[in-house]
mmCIF file of C-alpha atoms in Angstrom:
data_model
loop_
_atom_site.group_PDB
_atom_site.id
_atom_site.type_symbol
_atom_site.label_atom_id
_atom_site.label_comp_id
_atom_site.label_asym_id
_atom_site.label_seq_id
_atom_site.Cartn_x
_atom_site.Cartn_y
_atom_site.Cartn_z
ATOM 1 C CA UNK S 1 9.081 -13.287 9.210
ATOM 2 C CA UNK S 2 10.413 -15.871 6.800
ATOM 3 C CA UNK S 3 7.682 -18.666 6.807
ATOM 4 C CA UNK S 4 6.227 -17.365 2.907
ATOM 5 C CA UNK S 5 3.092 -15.967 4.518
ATOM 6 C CA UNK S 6 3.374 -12.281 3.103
ATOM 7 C CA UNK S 7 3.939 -13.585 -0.314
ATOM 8 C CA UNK S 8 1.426 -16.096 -0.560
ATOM 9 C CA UNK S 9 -0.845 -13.804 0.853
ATOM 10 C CA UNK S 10 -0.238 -10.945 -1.897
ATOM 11 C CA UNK S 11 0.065 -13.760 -4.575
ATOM 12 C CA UNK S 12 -3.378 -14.523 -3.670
ATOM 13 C CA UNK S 13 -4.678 -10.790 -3.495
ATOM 14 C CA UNK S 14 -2.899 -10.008 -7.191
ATOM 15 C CA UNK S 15 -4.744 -13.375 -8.443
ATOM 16 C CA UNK S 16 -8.116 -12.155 -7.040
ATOM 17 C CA UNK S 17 -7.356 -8.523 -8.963
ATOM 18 C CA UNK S 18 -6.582 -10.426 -12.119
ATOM 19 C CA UNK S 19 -9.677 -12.463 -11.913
ATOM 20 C CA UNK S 20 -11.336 -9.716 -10.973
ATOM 21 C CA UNK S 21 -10.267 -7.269 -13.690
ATOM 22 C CA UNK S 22 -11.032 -10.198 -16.772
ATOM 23 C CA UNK S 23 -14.484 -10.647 -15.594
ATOM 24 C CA UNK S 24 -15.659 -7.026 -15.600
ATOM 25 C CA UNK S 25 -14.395 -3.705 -16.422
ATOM 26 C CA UNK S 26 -13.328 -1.574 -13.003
ATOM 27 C CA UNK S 27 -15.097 1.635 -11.693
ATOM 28 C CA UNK S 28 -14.123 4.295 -13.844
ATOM 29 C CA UNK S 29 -14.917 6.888 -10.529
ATOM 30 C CA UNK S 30 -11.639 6.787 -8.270
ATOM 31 C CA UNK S 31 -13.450 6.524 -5.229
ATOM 32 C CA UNK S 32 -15.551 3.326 -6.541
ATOM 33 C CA UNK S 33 -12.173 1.974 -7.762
ATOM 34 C CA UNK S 34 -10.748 1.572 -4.397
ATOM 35 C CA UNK S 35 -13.797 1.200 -2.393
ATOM 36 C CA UNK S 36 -13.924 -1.887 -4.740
ATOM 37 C CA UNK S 37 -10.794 -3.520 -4.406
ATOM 38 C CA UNK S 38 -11.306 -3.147 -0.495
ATOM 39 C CA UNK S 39 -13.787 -5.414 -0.582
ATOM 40 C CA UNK S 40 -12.097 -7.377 -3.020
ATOM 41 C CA UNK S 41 -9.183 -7.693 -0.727
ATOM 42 C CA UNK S 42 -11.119 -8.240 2.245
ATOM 43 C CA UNK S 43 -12.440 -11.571 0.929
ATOM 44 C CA UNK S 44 -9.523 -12.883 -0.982
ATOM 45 C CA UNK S 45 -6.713 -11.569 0.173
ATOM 46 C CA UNK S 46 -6.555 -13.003 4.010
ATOM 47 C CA UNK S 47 -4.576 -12.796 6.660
ATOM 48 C CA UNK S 48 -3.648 -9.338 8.505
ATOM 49 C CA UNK S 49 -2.274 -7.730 5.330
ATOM 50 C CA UNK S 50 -5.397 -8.299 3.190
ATOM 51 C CA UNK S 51 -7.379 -6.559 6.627
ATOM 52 C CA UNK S 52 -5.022 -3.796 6.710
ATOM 53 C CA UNK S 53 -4.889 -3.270 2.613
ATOM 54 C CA UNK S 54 -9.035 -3.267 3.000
ATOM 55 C CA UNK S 55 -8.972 -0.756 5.891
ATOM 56 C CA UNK S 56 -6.325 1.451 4.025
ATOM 57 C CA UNK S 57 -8.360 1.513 0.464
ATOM 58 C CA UNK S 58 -11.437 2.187 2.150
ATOM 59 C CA UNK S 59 -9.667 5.299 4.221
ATOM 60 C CA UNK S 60 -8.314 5.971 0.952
ATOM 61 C CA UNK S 61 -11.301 6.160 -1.014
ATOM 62 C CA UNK S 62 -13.506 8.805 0.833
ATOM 63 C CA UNK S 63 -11.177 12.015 -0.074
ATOM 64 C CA UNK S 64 -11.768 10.675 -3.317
ATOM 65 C CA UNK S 65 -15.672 10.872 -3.454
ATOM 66 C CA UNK S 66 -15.816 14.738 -4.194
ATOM 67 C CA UNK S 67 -13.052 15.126 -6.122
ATOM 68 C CA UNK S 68 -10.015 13.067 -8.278
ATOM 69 C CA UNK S 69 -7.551 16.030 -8.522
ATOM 70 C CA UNK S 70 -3.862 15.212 -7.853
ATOM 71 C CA UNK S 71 -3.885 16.703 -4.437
ATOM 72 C CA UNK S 72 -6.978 14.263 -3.572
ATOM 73 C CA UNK S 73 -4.430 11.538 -4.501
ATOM 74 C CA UNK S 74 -1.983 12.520 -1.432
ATOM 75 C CA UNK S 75 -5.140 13.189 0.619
ATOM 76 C CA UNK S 76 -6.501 9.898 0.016
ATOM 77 C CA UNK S 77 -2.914 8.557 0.905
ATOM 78 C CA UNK S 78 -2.277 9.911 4.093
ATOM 79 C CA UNK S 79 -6.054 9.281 4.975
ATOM 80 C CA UNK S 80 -5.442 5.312 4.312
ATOM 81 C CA UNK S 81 -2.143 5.581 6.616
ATOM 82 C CA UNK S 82 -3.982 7.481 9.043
ATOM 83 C CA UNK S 83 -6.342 4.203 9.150
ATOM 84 C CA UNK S 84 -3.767 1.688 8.854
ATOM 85 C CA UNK S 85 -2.250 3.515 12.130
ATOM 86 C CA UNK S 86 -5.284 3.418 13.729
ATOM 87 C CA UNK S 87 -6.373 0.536 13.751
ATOM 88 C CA UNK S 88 -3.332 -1.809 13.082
ATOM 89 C CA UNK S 89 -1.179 -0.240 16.166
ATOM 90 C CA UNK S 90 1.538 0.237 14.167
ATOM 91 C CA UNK S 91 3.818 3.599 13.188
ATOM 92 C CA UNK S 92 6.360 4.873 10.754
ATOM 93 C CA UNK S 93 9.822 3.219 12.462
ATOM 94 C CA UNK S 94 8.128 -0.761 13.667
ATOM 95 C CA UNK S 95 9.399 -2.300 10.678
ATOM 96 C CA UNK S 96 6.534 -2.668 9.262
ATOM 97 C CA UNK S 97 4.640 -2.274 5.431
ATOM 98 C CA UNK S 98 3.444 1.361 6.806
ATOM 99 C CA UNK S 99 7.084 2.265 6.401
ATOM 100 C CA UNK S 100 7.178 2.076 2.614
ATOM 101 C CA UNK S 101 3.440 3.578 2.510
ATOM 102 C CA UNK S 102 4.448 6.471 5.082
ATOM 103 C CA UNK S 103 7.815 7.035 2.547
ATOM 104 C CA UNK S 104 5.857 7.204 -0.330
ATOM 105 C CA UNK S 105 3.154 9.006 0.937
ATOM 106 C CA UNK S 106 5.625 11.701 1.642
ATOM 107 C CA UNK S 107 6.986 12.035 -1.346
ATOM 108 C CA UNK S 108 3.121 12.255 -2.722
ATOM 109 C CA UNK S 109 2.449 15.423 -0.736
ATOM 110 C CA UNK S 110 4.377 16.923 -3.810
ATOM 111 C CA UNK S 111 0.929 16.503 -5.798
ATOM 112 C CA UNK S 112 -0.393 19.239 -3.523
ATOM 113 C CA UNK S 113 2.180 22.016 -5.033
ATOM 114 C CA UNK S 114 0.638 23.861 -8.044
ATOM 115 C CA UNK S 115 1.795 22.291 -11.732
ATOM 116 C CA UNK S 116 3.034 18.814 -10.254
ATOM 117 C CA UNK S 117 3.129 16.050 -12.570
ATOM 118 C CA UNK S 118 1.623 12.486 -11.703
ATOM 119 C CA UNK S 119 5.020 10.329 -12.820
ATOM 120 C CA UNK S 120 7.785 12.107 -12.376
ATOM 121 C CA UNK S 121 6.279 12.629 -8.069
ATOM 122 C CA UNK S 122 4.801 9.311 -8.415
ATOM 123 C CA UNK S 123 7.936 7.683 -9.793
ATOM 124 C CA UNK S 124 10.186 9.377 -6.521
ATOM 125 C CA UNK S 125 7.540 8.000 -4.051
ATOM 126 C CA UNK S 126 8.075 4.450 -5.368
ATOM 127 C CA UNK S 127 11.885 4.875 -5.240
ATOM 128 C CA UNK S 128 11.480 6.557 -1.509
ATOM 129 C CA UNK S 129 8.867 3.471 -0.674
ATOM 130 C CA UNK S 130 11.914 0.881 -1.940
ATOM 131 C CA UNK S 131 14.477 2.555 0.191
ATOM 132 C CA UNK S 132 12.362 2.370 3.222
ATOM 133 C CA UNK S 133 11.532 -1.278 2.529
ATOM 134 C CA UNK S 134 15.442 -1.705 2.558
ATOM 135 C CA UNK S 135 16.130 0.413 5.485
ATOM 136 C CA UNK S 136 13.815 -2.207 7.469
ATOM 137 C CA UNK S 137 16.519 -4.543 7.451
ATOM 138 C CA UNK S 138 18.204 -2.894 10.298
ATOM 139 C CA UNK S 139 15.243 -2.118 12.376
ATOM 140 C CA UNK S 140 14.458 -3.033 15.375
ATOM 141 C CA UNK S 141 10.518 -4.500 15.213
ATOM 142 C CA UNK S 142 7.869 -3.000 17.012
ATOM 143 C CA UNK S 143 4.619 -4.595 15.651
ATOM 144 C CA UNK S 144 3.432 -6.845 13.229
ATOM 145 C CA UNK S 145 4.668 -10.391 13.363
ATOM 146 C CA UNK S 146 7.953 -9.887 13.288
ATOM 147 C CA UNK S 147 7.995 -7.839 16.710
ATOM 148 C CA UNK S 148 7.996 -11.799 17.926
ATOM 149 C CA UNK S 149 11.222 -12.618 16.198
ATOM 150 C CA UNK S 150 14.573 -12.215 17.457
ATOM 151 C CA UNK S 151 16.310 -9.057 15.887
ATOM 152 C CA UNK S 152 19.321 -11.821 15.419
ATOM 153 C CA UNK S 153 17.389 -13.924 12.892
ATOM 154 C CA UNK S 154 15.699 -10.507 11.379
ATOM 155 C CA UNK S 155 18.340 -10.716 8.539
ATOM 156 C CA UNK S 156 16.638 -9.247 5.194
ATOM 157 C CA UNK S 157 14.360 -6.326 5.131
ATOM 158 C CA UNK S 158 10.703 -6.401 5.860
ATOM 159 C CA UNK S 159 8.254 -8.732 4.034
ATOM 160 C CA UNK S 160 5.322 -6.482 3.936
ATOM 161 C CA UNK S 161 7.032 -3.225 3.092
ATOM 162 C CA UNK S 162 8.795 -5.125 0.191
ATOM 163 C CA UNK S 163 5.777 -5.929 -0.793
ATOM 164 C CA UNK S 164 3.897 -2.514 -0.221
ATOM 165 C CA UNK S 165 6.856 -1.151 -2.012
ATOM 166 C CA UNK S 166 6.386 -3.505 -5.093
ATOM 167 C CA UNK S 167 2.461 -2.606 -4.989
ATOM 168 C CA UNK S 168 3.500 0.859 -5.828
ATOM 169 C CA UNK S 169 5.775 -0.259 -8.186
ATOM 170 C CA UNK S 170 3.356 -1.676 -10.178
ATOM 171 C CA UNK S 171 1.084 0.762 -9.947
ATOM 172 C CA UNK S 172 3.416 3.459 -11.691
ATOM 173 C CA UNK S 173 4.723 0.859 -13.903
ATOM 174 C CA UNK S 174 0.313 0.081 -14.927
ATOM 175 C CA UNK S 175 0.523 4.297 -15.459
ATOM 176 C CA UNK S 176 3.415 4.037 -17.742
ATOM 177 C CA UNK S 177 2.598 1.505 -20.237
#
């Protein structure tokens, strides 16, 4: 929306994870993992992102709890969007950070095909999360704080799925090194 809230917001959230992270190993278990930084995000984080990031970890966690195969991974994707949509109001298409997570999670579903490979499917949902973070530039808003902006003065693409989009990005870039 252009006043710096998104980024201070996340800069806050990846401090928390770093302070986090040097004062105690993470949950080896996937589900504890993200059930963790949930919480973590919750408290630190703020604002409506650091809400919607909690709700979509915690969604995200629970196909995790039985099992950690690759498929589980896309589950436990679409089962955070599914959350996200539900109780943020928002869909793929509002110009919002669900339209780099929806992108991505699409290109995830490829875990669920026999013989997939983490990076290589990984590595195309973080490009297909980046090109829906630029393709929000010429959206027309339909929730989230920009939906109270002026499509005239939306002029660069949207905060939170740039941001979603870098997320991910770091992620696979955290599973390459």
């Amino acid at each position: 929306a252009g006043d710096g809230d998104c980024g201070h917001t996340h800069a806050r959230a990846a401090r928390a994870i770093q302070e986090w992270l040097r004062a105690r190993p993470p949950p080896a278990a996937p589900a504890q993992l993200l059930s963790a930084l949930a919480d973590l995000l919750l408290e630190k984080m703020g604002g409506s992102s650091g809400v919607l990031y909690g709700l979509f970890l915690t969604a995200a966690a629970q196909p995790l709890l039985a099992r950690s195969d690759l498929p589980a991974w896309a589950d436990a994707m679409d089962a955070g969007i599914q959350a996200m949509q539900r109780y943020g109001g928002a869909a793929p298409g509002d110009r919002t950070m669900l339209d780099s997570l929806f992108a991505a999670a699409q290109a995830l579903h490829a875990l669920r095909s026999p013989g997939a490979k983490l990076l290589p499917v990984l590595s195309t949902a973080v490009q297909s999360a980046e090109a829906a973070a630029e393709a929000t530039k010429s959206m027309e808003a339909g929730a989230g704080r920009a939906s109270y902006i002026s499509s005239a003065q939306l002029l660069q693409p949207d905060p939170g799925a740039v941001a979603a989009a870098g997320v991910l990005r770091a992620v696979l870039e955290g599973l390459q090194s």
